[in-house]
Coordinates of C-alpha atoms and ligand atoms in Angstrom, one line a residue:
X3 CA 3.9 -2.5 35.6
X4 CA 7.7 -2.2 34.4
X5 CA 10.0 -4.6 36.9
X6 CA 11.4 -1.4 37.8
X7 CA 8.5 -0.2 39.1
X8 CA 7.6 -3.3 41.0
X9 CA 7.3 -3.5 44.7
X10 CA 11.0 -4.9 45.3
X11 CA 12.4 -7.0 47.9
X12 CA 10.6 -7.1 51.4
X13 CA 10.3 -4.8 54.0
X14 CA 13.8 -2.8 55.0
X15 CA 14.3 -0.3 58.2
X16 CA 16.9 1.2 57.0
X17 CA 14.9 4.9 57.3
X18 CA 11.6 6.2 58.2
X19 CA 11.6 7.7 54.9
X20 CA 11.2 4.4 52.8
X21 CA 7.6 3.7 53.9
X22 CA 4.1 4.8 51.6
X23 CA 1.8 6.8 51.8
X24 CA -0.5 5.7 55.2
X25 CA -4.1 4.9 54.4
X26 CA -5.4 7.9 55.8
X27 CA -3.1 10.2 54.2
X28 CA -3.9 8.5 51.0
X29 CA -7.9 9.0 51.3
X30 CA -7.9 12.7 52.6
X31 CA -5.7 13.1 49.4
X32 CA -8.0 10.9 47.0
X33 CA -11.0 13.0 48.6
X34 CA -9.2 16.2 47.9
X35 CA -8.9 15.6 44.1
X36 CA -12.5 15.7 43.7
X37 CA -12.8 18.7 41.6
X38 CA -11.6 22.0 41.2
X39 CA -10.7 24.0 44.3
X40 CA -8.7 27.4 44.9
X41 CA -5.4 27.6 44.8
X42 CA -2.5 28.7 47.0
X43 CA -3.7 27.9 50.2
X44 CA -6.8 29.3 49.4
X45 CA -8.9 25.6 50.0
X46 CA -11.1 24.7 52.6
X47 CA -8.7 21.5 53.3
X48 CA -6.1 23.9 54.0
X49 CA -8.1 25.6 56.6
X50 CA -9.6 23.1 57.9
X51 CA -5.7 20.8 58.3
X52 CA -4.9 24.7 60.1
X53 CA -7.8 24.4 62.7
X54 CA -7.1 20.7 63.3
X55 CA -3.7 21.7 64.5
X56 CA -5.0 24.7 66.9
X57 CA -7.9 22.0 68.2
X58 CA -4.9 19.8 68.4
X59 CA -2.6 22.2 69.7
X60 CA -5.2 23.5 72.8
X61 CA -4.9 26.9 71.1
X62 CA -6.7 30.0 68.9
X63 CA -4.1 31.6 68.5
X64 CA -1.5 29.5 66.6
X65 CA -0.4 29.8 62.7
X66 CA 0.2 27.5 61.0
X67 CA 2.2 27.2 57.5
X68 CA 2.6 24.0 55.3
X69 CA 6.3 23.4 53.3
X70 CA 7.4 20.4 51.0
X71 CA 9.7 18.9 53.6
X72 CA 11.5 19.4 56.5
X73 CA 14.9 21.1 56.0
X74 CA 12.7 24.2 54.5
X75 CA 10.5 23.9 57.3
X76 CA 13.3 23.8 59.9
X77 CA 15.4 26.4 57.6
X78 CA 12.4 28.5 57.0
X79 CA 11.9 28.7 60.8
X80 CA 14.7 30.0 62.1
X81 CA 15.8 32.4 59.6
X82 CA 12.4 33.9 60.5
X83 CA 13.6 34.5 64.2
X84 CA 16.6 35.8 62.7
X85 CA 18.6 38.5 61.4
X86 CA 21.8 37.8 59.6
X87 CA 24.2 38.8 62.1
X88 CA 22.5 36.9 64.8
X89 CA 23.4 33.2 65.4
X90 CA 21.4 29.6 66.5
X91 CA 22.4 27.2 69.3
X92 CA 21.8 23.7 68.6
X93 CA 23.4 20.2 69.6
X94 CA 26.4 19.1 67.2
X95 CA 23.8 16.1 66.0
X96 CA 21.1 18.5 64.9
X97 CA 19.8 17.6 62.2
X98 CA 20.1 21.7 61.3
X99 CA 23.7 21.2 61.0
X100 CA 24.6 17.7 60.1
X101 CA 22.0 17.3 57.1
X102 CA 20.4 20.3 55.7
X103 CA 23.4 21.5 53.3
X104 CA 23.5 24.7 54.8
X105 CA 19.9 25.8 54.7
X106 CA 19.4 27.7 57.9
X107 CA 22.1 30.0 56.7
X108 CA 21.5 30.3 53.3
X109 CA 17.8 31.3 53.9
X110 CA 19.2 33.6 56.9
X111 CA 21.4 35.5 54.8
X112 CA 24.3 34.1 57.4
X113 CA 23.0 33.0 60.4
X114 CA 25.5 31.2 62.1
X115 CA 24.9 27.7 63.8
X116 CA 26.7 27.5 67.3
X117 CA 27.3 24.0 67.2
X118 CA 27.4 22.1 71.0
X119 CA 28.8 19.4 71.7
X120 CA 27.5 16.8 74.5
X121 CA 27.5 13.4 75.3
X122 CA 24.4 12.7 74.6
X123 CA 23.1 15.2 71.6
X124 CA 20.8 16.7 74.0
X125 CA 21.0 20.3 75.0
X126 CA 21.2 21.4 78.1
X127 CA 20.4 25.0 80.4
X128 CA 24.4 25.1 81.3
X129 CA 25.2 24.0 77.7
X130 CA 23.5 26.9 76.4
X131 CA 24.0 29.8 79.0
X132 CA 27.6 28.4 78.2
X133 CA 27.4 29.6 74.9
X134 CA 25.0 32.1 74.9
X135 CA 27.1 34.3 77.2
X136 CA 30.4 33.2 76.2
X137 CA 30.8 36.1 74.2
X138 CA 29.2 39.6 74.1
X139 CA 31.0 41.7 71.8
X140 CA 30.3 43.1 68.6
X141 CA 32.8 40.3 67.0
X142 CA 30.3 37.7 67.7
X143 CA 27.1 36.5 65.9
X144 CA 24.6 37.4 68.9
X145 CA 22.7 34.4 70.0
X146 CA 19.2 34.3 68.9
X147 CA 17.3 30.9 69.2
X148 CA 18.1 27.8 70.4
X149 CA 17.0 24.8 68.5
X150 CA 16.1 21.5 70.1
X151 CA 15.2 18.3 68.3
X152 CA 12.4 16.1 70.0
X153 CA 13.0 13.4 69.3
X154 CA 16.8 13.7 68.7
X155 CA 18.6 12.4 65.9
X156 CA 19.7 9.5 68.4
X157 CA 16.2 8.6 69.1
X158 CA 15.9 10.2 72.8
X159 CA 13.2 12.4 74.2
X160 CA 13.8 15.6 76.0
X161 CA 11.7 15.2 79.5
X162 CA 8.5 17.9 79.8
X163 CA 10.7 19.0 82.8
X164 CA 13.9 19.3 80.5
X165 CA 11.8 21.5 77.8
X166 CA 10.4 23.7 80.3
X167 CA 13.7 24.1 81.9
X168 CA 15.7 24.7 78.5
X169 CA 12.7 27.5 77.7
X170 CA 12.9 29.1 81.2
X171 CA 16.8 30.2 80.1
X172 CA 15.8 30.9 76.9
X173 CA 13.1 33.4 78.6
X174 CA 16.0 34.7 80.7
X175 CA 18.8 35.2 78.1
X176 CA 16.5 36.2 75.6
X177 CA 16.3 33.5 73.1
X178 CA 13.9 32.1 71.4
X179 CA 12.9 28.4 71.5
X180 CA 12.4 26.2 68.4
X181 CA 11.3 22.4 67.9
X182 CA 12.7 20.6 65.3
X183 CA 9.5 17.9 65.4
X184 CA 10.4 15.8 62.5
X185 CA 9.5 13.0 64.5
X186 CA 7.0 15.0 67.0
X187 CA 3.9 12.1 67.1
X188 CA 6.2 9.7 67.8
X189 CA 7.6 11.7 70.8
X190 CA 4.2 12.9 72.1
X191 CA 3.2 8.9 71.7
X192 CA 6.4 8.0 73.8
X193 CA 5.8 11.0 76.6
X194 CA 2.4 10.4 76.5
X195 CA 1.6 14.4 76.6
X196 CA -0.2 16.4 74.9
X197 CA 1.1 18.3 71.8
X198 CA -0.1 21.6 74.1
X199 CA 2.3 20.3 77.2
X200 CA 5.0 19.6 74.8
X201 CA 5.1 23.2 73.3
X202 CA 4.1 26.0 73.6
X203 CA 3.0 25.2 77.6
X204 CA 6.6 24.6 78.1
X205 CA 7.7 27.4 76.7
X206 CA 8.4 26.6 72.8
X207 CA 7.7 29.6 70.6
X208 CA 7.7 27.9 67.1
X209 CA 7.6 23.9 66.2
X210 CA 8.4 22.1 62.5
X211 CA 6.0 19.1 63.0
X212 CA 6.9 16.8 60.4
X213 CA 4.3 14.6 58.4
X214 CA 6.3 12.5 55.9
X215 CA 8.1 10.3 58.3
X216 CA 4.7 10.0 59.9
X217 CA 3.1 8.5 56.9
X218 CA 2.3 11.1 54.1
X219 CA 3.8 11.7 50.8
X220 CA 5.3 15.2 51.6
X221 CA 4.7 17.8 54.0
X222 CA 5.7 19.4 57.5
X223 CA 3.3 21.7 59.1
X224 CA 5.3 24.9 60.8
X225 CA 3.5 26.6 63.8
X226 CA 4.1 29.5 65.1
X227 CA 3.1 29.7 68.8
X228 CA 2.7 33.4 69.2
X229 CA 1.3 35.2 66.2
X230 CA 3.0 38.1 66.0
X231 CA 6.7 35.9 65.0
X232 CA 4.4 34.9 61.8
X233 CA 4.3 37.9 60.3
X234 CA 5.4 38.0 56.3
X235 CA 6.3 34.4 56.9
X236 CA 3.9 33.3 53.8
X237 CA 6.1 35.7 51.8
X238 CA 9.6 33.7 52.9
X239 CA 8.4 30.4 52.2
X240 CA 7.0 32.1 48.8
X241 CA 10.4 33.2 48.1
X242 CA 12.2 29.8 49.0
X243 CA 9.8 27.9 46.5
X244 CA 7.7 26.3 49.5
X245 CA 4.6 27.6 48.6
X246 CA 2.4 25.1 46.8
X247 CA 0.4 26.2 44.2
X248 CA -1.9 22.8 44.7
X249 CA -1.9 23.5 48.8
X250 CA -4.6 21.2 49.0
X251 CA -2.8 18.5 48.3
X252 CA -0.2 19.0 51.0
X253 CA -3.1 20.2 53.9
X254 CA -5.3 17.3 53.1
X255 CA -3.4 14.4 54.5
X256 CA -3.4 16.3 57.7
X257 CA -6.6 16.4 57.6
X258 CA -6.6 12.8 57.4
X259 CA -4.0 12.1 59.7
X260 CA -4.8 14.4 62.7
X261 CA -8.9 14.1 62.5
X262 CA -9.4 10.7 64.1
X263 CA -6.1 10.7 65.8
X264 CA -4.0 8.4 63.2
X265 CA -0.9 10.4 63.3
X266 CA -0.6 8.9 66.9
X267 CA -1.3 5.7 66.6
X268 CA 0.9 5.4 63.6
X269 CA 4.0 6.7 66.4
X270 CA 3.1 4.5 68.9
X271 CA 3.3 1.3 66.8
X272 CA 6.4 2.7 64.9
X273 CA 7.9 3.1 68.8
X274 CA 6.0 -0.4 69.6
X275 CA 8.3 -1.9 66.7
X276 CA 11.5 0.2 67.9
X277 CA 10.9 -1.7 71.5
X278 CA 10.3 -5.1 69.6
X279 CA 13.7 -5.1 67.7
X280 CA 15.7 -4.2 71.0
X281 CA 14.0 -6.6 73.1
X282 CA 14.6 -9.3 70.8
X283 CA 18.5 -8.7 70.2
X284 CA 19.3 -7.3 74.0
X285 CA 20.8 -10.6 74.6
X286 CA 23.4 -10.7 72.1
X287 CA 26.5 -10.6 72.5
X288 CA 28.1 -8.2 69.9
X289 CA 25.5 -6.3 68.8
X290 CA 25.3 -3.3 71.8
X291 CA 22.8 -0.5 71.9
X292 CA 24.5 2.7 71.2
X293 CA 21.1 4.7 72.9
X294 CA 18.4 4.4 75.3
X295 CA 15.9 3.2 72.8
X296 CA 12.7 5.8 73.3
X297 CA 11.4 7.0 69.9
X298 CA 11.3 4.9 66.4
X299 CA 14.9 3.9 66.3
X300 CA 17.3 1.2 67.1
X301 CA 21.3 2.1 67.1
X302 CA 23.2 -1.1 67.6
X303 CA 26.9 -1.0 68.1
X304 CA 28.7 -4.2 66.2
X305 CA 32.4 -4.8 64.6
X306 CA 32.3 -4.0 61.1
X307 CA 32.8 -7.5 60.1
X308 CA 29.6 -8.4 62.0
X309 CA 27.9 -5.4 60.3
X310 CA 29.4 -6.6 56.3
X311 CA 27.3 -9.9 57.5
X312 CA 24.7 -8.5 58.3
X313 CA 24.1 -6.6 55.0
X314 CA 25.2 -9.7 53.6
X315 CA 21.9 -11.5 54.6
X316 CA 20.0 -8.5 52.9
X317 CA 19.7 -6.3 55.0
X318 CA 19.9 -2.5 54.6
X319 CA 20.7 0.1 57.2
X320 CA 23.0 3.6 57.5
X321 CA 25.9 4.0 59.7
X322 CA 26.0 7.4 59.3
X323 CA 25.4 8.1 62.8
X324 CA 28.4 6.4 65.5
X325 CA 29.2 4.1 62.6
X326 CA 26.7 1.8 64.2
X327 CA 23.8 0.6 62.2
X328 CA 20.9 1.9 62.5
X329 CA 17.1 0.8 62.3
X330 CA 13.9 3.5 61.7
X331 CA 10.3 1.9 62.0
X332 CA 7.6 3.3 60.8
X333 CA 3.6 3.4 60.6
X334 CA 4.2 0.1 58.3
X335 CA 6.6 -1.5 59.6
X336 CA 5.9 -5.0 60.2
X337 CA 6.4 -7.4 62.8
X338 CA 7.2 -10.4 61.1
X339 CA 10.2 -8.6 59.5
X340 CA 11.3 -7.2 62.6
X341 CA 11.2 -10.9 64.1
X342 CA 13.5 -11.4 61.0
X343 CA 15.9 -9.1 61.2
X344 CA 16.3 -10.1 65.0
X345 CA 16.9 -13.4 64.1
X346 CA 19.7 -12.7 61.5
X347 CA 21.3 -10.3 64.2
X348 CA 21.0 -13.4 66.6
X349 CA 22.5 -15.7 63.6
X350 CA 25.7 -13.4 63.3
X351 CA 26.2 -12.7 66.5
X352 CA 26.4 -16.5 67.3
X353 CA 28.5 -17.5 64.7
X354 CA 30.9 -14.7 65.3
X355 CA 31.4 -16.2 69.0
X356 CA 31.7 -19.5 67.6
X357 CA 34.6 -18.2 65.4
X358 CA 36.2 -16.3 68.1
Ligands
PLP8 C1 14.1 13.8 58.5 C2 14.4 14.9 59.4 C3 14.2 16.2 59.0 C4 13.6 16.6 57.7 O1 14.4 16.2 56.6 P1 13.9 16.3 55.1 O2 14.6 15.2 54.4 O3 14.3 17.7 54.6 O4 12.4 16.2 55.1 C5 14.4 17.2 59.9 N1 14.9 17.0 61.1 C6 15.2 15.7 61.5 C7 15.7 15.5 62.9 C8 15.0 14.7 60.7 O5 15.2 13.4 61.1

């Protein structure tokens, strides 16, 4: 190996994103490359990945669709509840709005995002009535779907009660529901639901359950709830260039992951090492949580002098977000580095009171 291609430095939380492949991801992909196998979705991996998600999911009747990440996926999604005049509700901190460069409406033709504010990125009934009946004239992009993210952006779970209660308006002003699940095991591991009483039970019509940030290479699953919104969907994610010509090697790892229940217990001990990090730094003074901590993530609040310090001792983390820094853990993450990032926060946080 080149030093470029070198493991580098240890460990860093700075996203989700920066962890491998997991191991079971890895073999239902190493056991997938044995031999030749038709293309275009056309493998028995990707029918088998399909059925573990309706076992999975409780259901016969789901489809399910495989894209390359999740801003096609989530894009994808809606433009498929949509025509081009109508428009999407979603929270100002969706990831549909603050991160996907426009995709919803450019695959929509023009979809419009109505953006809501509230205090805590969460949607709400009155939030989206509010909107959704706001206007009724012919001037106005005609609400279509509402869009919640579970977990947020923030890292904070929407209550089964909530989801059921955001569907039963949707069911009343005739919207339709969709998930953005990016982060759905580590949510169904936090809730401790099932995937059925998360969804479609509650109301959901279509989820993007997200597999990378779970622990494969690539790859979001999109389900659609009740068939019938499927239709000519394999043609749109043709068209957007989301149709893998290898399919195989996107519907293995689910395989892998779902089978004997990995993609769970990879969330739980990514939310095991979100609890760690707060526990250890709840203490210091400085360093404030900017969120109820109830997913993979860890938003702390800190000057930016204690935050320059911090980065100063190595480590890595985005501020994107509240301008607080803030830490992802994953299926890899591990505990000793945890332990030493708390320390360090501890370290900074004390000598900034000394100084003060
Ligand atoms: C990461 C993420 C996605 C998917 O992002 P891609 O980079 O396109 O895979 C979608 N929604 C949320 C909330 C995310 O955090």
């Amino acid at each position: 190996m080149s030093d470029e291609t070198r493991p580098p430095e240890p460990q860093q939380f700075a996203s989700d994103n920066y962890a491998g492949i997991c191991p079971e991801a890895w073999a239902a992909m190493e056991a997938a490359n044995r031999g030749s196998m038709p293309a275009y979705g056309e493998d028995p991996w990707t029918k088998r990945a399909a059925d573990e998600f309706r076992t999975l999911f409780e259901t016969d009747s789901a489809e399910v669709f495989f894209a390359f990440n999740g801003t096609a996926a989530n894009a994808l999604a809606l433009a498929s509840l949509c025509q081009s005049y109508h428009s999407v509700i979603c929270s100002a901190s969706a990831h549909v709005e603050t991160d996907e460069c426009g995709a919803p409406e450019f695959f929509s033709n023009g979809s419009k995002l109505l953006v809501v504010a509230s205090p805590d990125g969460k949607l709400t009934p009155a939030l989206i009535r509010n909107v959704a009946t706001g206007r009724s004239d012919i001037h106005f992009p005609k609400p279509r779907v509402v869009t919640i993210t579970q977990p947020t952006e923030t890292g904070q779970l929407y209550s089964l009660a909530e989801i059921r209660e955001i569907a039963e308006t949707c069911r009343d002003l005739e919207l339709r529901l969709h998930m953005d699940g990016a982060r759905f095991a580590n949510a169904c591991a936090s809730l401790g639901c099932t995937p059925a009483d998360m969804t479609w039970r509650a109301g959901v019509d279509l989820l993007c359950f997200g597999g990378t940030k779970n622990g494969m290479a690539a790859g979001e699953a999109i389900l659609f709830f009740d068939s019938a919104l499927a239709e000519d969907f394999g043609y749109r994610c043709k068209q957007a260039g989301q149709l893998a010509s290898k399919m195989r090697f996107l519907s293995a790892p689910w395989v892998g992951v779902l089978e004997e229940g990995a993609w769970l217990r990879h969330a739980r001990h990514a939310n095991a090492c979100a609890q760690r990090l707060a526990a250890a730094v709840a203490d210091v003074a400085g360093f404030d949580l900017m969120f109820p901590v109830e997913a993979n993530a860890v938003f702390l609040r800190a000057a930016p002098e204690h935050l320059d310090a911090l980065r100063a001792r190595g480590w890595r983390f985005y501020t994107f977000i509240g301008g607080g820094a803030r830490f992802m853990f994953a299926w890899d993450s591990e505990p000793a580095r945890i332990d030493a990032l708390a320390r360090d926060i501890r370290a900074v946080g004390m000598s900034a009171a000394a100084a003060a």
